[in-house]
Amino acid sequence: SVPSSSDVLDVGYVWFDGRIIPQEQATVSALTHALHYGTSVFEGIRAYETTNGPAIFRLKEHVKRLLDSAKIMGMIPPVNAEEIEQAIIETIRYNNRQSCYIRPLIWYGAEALGVNPGQNQVHFMVATWEWGTYLGEEAVQKGATLMTSSWRRSSGDILPTKAKVGGNYVNSVLANQEARDNGFDEALLLDSQGFVAEGSGENIFLYQDDVLMPISHSVNLRGITRDSVIRI
């Protein structure tokens, strides 16, 4: 079936290049470089409801990783860390969110469409929306089914796996689709040598003999939630 306009993700108001505007006005050209080549960097952040209002989980660390990803990609963002933090806070306030998922995105625009993005303007946006548990509440309560994917995790000398780059996630999309098509909740990706790397959207821990052990691998994204679990 063809999705209708009512099926579009409802994010309310969006921070878009320095302005907060309605979602329907937050549009880009069909010739956007990031749309054709995956040249964007992003973060996935959560804000949780508390008695003192919404609390953003490790905001500074997420913003630093976003800017680190941009640096790895050779991007010069139009905003600094403080401006990104403020944009995120203001977007949450403007939408009156008590808890939400937060998606900041930096991407190359539509001035030129060669592989070299040097002539393209760099843009910045923030969207927020209500998003429950990543794999669903049932997976939290009963556990998730996991399939070892036939797709391998890209190595760091092929793609910048330490950066949260839009184009990298084609690898994750393919693995997750394969798992879903075969009746599983999520995909486990191995590296090119057959060692466990990570999930399509998660870091992996091994629990054995009352010990929780993080999987450490050179191709894995520097997980902020992973770091939090290790610290705790």
Short mmCIF file of C-alpha atoms in Angstrom, two decimals:
data_model
loop_
_atom_site.label_atom_id
_atom_site.label_comp_id
_atom_site.label_asym_id
_atom_site.label_seq_id
_atom_site.Cartn_x
_atom_site.Cartn_y
_atom_site.Cartn_z
CA SER A 1 0.00 0.00 0.00
CA VAL A 2 1.09 3.58 -0.64
CA PRO A 3 1.57 5.65 2.55
CA SER A 4 -0.73 8.67 2.84
CA SER A 5 0.27 12.12 4.05
CA SER A 6 -1.19 11.24 7.46
CA ASP A 7 1.44 8.50 7.80
CA VAL A 8 4.29 11.03 7.82
CA LEU A 9 6.20 11.17 11.10
CA ASP A 10 4.77 14.00 13.20
CA VAL A 11 7.62 16.05 14.65
CA GLY A 12 5.81 19.36 15.09
CA TYR A 13 8.25 22.25 14.88
CA VAL A 14 11.79 21.83 13.57
CA TRP A 15 14.96 23.86 14.12
CA PHE A 16 16.14 24.50 10.57
CA ASP A 17 19.21 26.63 9.81
CA GLY A 18 18.68 29.00 12.70
CA ARG A 19 14.87 29.18 12.73
CA ILE A 20 12.12 27.12 14.34
CA ILE A 21 9.56 26.39 11.63
CA PRO A 22 6.62 24.00 11.12
CA GLN A 23 7.56 20.53 9.94
CA GLU A 24 5.94 21.01 6.52
CA GLN A 25 8.22 23.98 5.81
CA ALA A 26 11.40 22.09 6.67
CA THR A 27 12.12 20.91 3.14
CA VAL A 28 15.24 20.40 1.02
CA SER A 29 15.94 20.24 -2.71
CA ALA A 30 15.70 16.95 -4.59
CA LEU A 31 19.30 17.66 -5.61
CA THR A 32 20.59 17.74 -2.04
CA HIS A 33 24.07 16.20 -1.95
CA ALA A 34 23.29 14.19 1.20
CA LEU A 35 20.24 12.65 -0.47
CA HIS A 36 22.34 11.33 -3.36
CA TYR A 37 25.57 10.38 -1.56
CA GLY A 38 24.72 9.94 2.14
CA THR A 39 26.88 12.92 3.16
CA SER A 40 25.24 13.74 6.47
CA VAL A 41 26.12 13.21 10.12
CA PHE A 42 23.61 12.86 12.92
CA GLU A 43 22.92 11.92 16.52
CA GLY A 44 20.18 10.01 18.34
CA ILE A 45 19.52 11.51 21.78
CA ARG A 46 16.81 10.98 24.37
CA ALA A 47 15.12 13.40 26.75
CA TYR A 48 13.37 11.81 29.73
CA GLU A 49 10.51 13.15 31.81
CA THR A 50 11.45 14.12 35.37
CA THR A 51 9.79 16.08 38.18
CA ASN A 52 11.97 19.04 37.15
CA GLY A 53 11.02 18.86 33.47
CA PRO A 54 12.61 16.99 30.55
CA ALA A 55 16.23 15.91 31.12
CA ILE A 56 18.43 15.38 28.06
CA PHE A 57 20.67 12.34 28.44
CA ARG A 58 24.38 13.27 28.17
CA LEU A 59 23.77 16.17 25.80
CA LYS A 60 27.34 17.46 25.75
CA GLU A 61 28.75 14.05 24.87
CA HIS A 62 26.28 13.60 22.02
CA VAL A 63 27.03 17.06 20.64
CA LYS A 64 30.77 16.40 20.82
CA ARG A 65 30.33 13.14 18.90
CA LEU A 66 28.23 14.95 16.29
CA LEU A 67 30.97 17.53 15.75
CA ASP A 68 33.62 14.80 15.75
CA SER A 69 31.66 13.01 13.01
CA ALA A 70 31.50 16.23 11.00
CA LYS A 71 35.25 16.70 11.39
CA ILE A 72 35.95 13.15 10.20
CA MET A 73 33.79 13.91 7.13
CA GLY A 74 35.68 17.14 6.46
CA MET A 75 32.54 19.21 7.12
CA ILE A 76 32.65 22.72 8.55
CA PRO A 77 29.33 23.05 10.44
CA PRO A 78 27.54 26.41 10.57
CA VAL A 79 27.09 25.98 14.35
CA ASN A 80 29.33 25.32 17.34
CA ALA A 81 28.72 23.02 20.32
CA GLU A 82 26.98 25.67 22.43
CA GLU A 83 24.69 26.65 19.55
CA ILE A 84 23.77 23.01 18.89
CA GLU A 85 22.94 22.44 22.56
CA GLN A 86 20.79 25.56 22.66
CA ALA A 87 18.99 24.61 19.44
CA ILE A 88 18.13 21.20 20.90
CA ILE A 89 16.85 22.70 24.16
CA GLU A 90 14.78 25.34 22.35
CA THR A 91 13.25 22.78 19.98
CA ILE A 92 12.13 20.63 22.92
CA ARG A 93 10.66 23.68 24.67
CA TYR A 94 8.90 24.95 21.55
CA ASN A 95 7.21 21.58 21.04
CA ASN A 96 6.40 21.32 24.77
CA ARG A 97 7.93 17.85 24.98
CA GLN A 98 8.12 16.16 28.38
CA SER A 99 10.11 13.28 26.90
CA CYS A 100 11.24 12.66 23.35
CA TYR A 101 13.75 11.36 20.86
CA ILE A 102 16.04 14.06 19.44
CA ARG A 103 17.60 14.01 15.97
CA PRO A 104 20.19 16.69 15.15
CA LEU A 105 21.48 16.47 11.58
CA ILE A 106 24.25 18.21 9.65
CA TRP A 107 24.30 17.77 5.88
CA TYR A 108 25.57 19.04 2.54
CA GLY A 109 23.07 21.00 0.47
CA ALA A 110 22.22 21.28 -3.23
CA GLU A 111 24.64 23.78 -4.75
CA ALA A 112 26.57 21.11 -6.69
CA LEU A 113 26.11 17.39 -7.33
CA GLY A 114 29.57 16.02 -8.02
CA VAL A 115 31.09 13.55 -5.59
CA ASN A 116 33.27 16.36 -4.21
CA PRO A 117 30.98 18.25 -1.76
CA GLY A 118 33.28 21.26 -1.42
CA GLN A 119 30.93 23.71 -3.16
CA ASN A 120 27.91 22.76 -1.08
CA GLN A 121 26.52 24.70 1.85
CA VAL A 122 26.47 22.86 5.17
CA HIS A 123 23.07 22.86 6.91
CA PHE A 124 21.91 22.04 10.43
CA MET A 125 18.54 20.94 11.80
CA VAL A 126 16.96 19.44 14.93
CA ALA A 127 13.75 17.40 15.07
CA THR A 128 12.05 15.86 18.12
CA TRP A 129 9.28 13.31 18.38
CA GLU A 130 7.68 10.76 20.66
CA TRP A 131 9.43 7.42 20.18
CA GLY A 132 9.06 4.49 22.54
CA THR A 133 11.56 1.74 23.29
CA TYR A 134 13.72 1.05 20.25
CA LEU A 135 12.76 -2.62 19.80
CA GLY A 136 9.41 -2.27 21.59
CA GLU A 137 8.29 -2.88 25.16
CA GLU A 138 7.80 -6.62 24.56
CA ALA A 139 11.47 -6.98 23.64
CA VAL A 140 12.42 -5.29 26.92
CA GLN A 141 10.17 -7.59 28.96
CA LYS A 142 10.71 -10.88 27.13
CA GLY A 143 13.92 -10.39 25.17
CA ALA A 144 14.52 -9.82 21.48
CA THR A 145 15.23 -12.46 18.85
CA LEU A 146 18.56 -11.97 17.13
CA MET A 147 19.78 -13.19 13.74
CA THR A 148 23.41 -13.28 12.66
CA SER A 149 23.28 -11.30 9.46
CA SER A 150 24.81 -12.36 6.17
CA TRP A 151 25.89 -8.70 5.82
CA ARG A 152 29.22 -7.90 7.49
CA ARG A 153 29.99 -4.67 9.34
CA SER A 154 32.01 -2.30 7.20
CA SER A 155 35.63 -1.98 8.26
CA GLY A 156 37.20 1.32 9.30
CA ASP A 157 39.40 1.50 6.20
CA ILE A 158 36.33 1.34 3.93
CA LEU A 159 33.94 3.71 5.71
CA PRO A 160 34.45 6.03 8.72
CA THR A 161 32.82 3.71 11.25
CA LYS A 162 33.76 5.95 14.20
CA ALA A 163 31.58 8.68 12.71
CA LYS A 164 27.78 8.60 12.79
CA VAL A 165 27.44 9.19 9.03
CA GLY A 166 24.16 8.80 7.15
CA GLY A 167 25.74 6.72 4.38
CA ASN A 168 27.15 4.21 6.86
CA TYR A 169 23.64 3.16 7.80
CA VAL A 170 22.88 1.49 4.49
CA ASN A 171 24.83 -1.38 6.05
CA SER A 172 22.50 -1.34 9.07
CA VAL A 173 19.34 -1.02 6.97
CA LEU A 174 20.25 -4.07 4.89
CA ALA A 175 21.06 -6.17 7.96
CA ASN A 176 17.91 -5.11 9.81
CA GLN A 177 15.68 -5.75 6.79
CA GLU A 178 17.17 -9.21 6.38
CA ALA A 179 16.49 -10.01 10.03
CA ARG A 180 12.91 -8.71 9.89
CA ASP A 181 12.21 -10.59 6.65
CA ASN A 182 13.31 -13.78 8.41
CA GLY A 183 11.12 -13.23 11.48
CA PHE A 184 13.72 -11.80 13.87
CA ASP A 185 13.70 -8.54 15.84
CA GLU A 186 17.25 -7.45 15.14
CA ALA A 187 20.47 -8.29 13.33
CA LEU A 188 23.87 -9.12 14.78
CA LEU A 189 26.71 -8.09 12.48
CA LEU A 190 30.10 -9.74 12.35
CA ASP A 191 33.24 -8.12 10.96
CA SER A 192 35.03 -9.25 7.80
CA GLN A 193 36.94 -11.89 9.83
CA GLY A 194 33.82 -13.30 11.50
CA PHE A 195 34.18 -11.69 14.93
CA VAL A 196 31.15 -10.14 16.68
CA ALA A 197 30.96 -6.41 16.00
CA GLU A 198 27.57 -4.83 16.90
CA GLY A 199 23.87 -4.76 16.11
CA SER A 200 22.33 -2.76 13.30
CA GLY A 201 21.67 0.04 15.78
CA GLU A 202 23.18 -1.10 19.08
CA ASN A 203 26.41 -1.97 20.80
CA ILE A 204 26.68 -5.54 22.11
CA PHE A 205 27.43 -6.82 25.62
CA LEU A 206 28.03 -10.44 26.62
CA TYR A 207 26.60 -11.59 29.95
CA GLN A 208 28.21 -14.73 31.33
CA ASP A 209 28.75 -16.08 34.86
CA ASP A 210 27.32 -12.90 36.45
CA VAL A 211 29.78 -10.73 34.56
CA LEU A 212 28.76 -8.14 31.96
CA MET A 213 31.42 -7.77 29.27
CA PRO A 214 31.32 -5.09 26.54
CA ILE A 215 32.29 -6.15 23.04
CA SER A 216 35.23 -3.96 22.05
CA HIS A 217 35.91 -3.65 18.36
CA SER A 218 37.73 -1.15 16.17
CA VAL A 219 34.76 -0.84 13.77
CA ASN A 220 32.17 -0.04 16.45
CA LEU A 221 30.66 3.38 16.94
CA ARG A 222 31.70 4.99 20.23
CA GLY A 223 28.42 4.29 22.00
CA ILE A 224 27.44 6.84 24.65
CA THR A 225 24.85 4.49 26.16
CA ARG A 226 27.51 1.77 26.07
CA ASP A 227 29.91 4.04 27.97
CA SER A 228 27.18 4.78 30.52
CA VAL A 229 26.58 1.06 31.14
CA ILE A 230 30.32 0.47 31.62
CA ARG A 231 30.59 3.40 34.07
CA ILE A 232 27.62 2.13 36.10
#
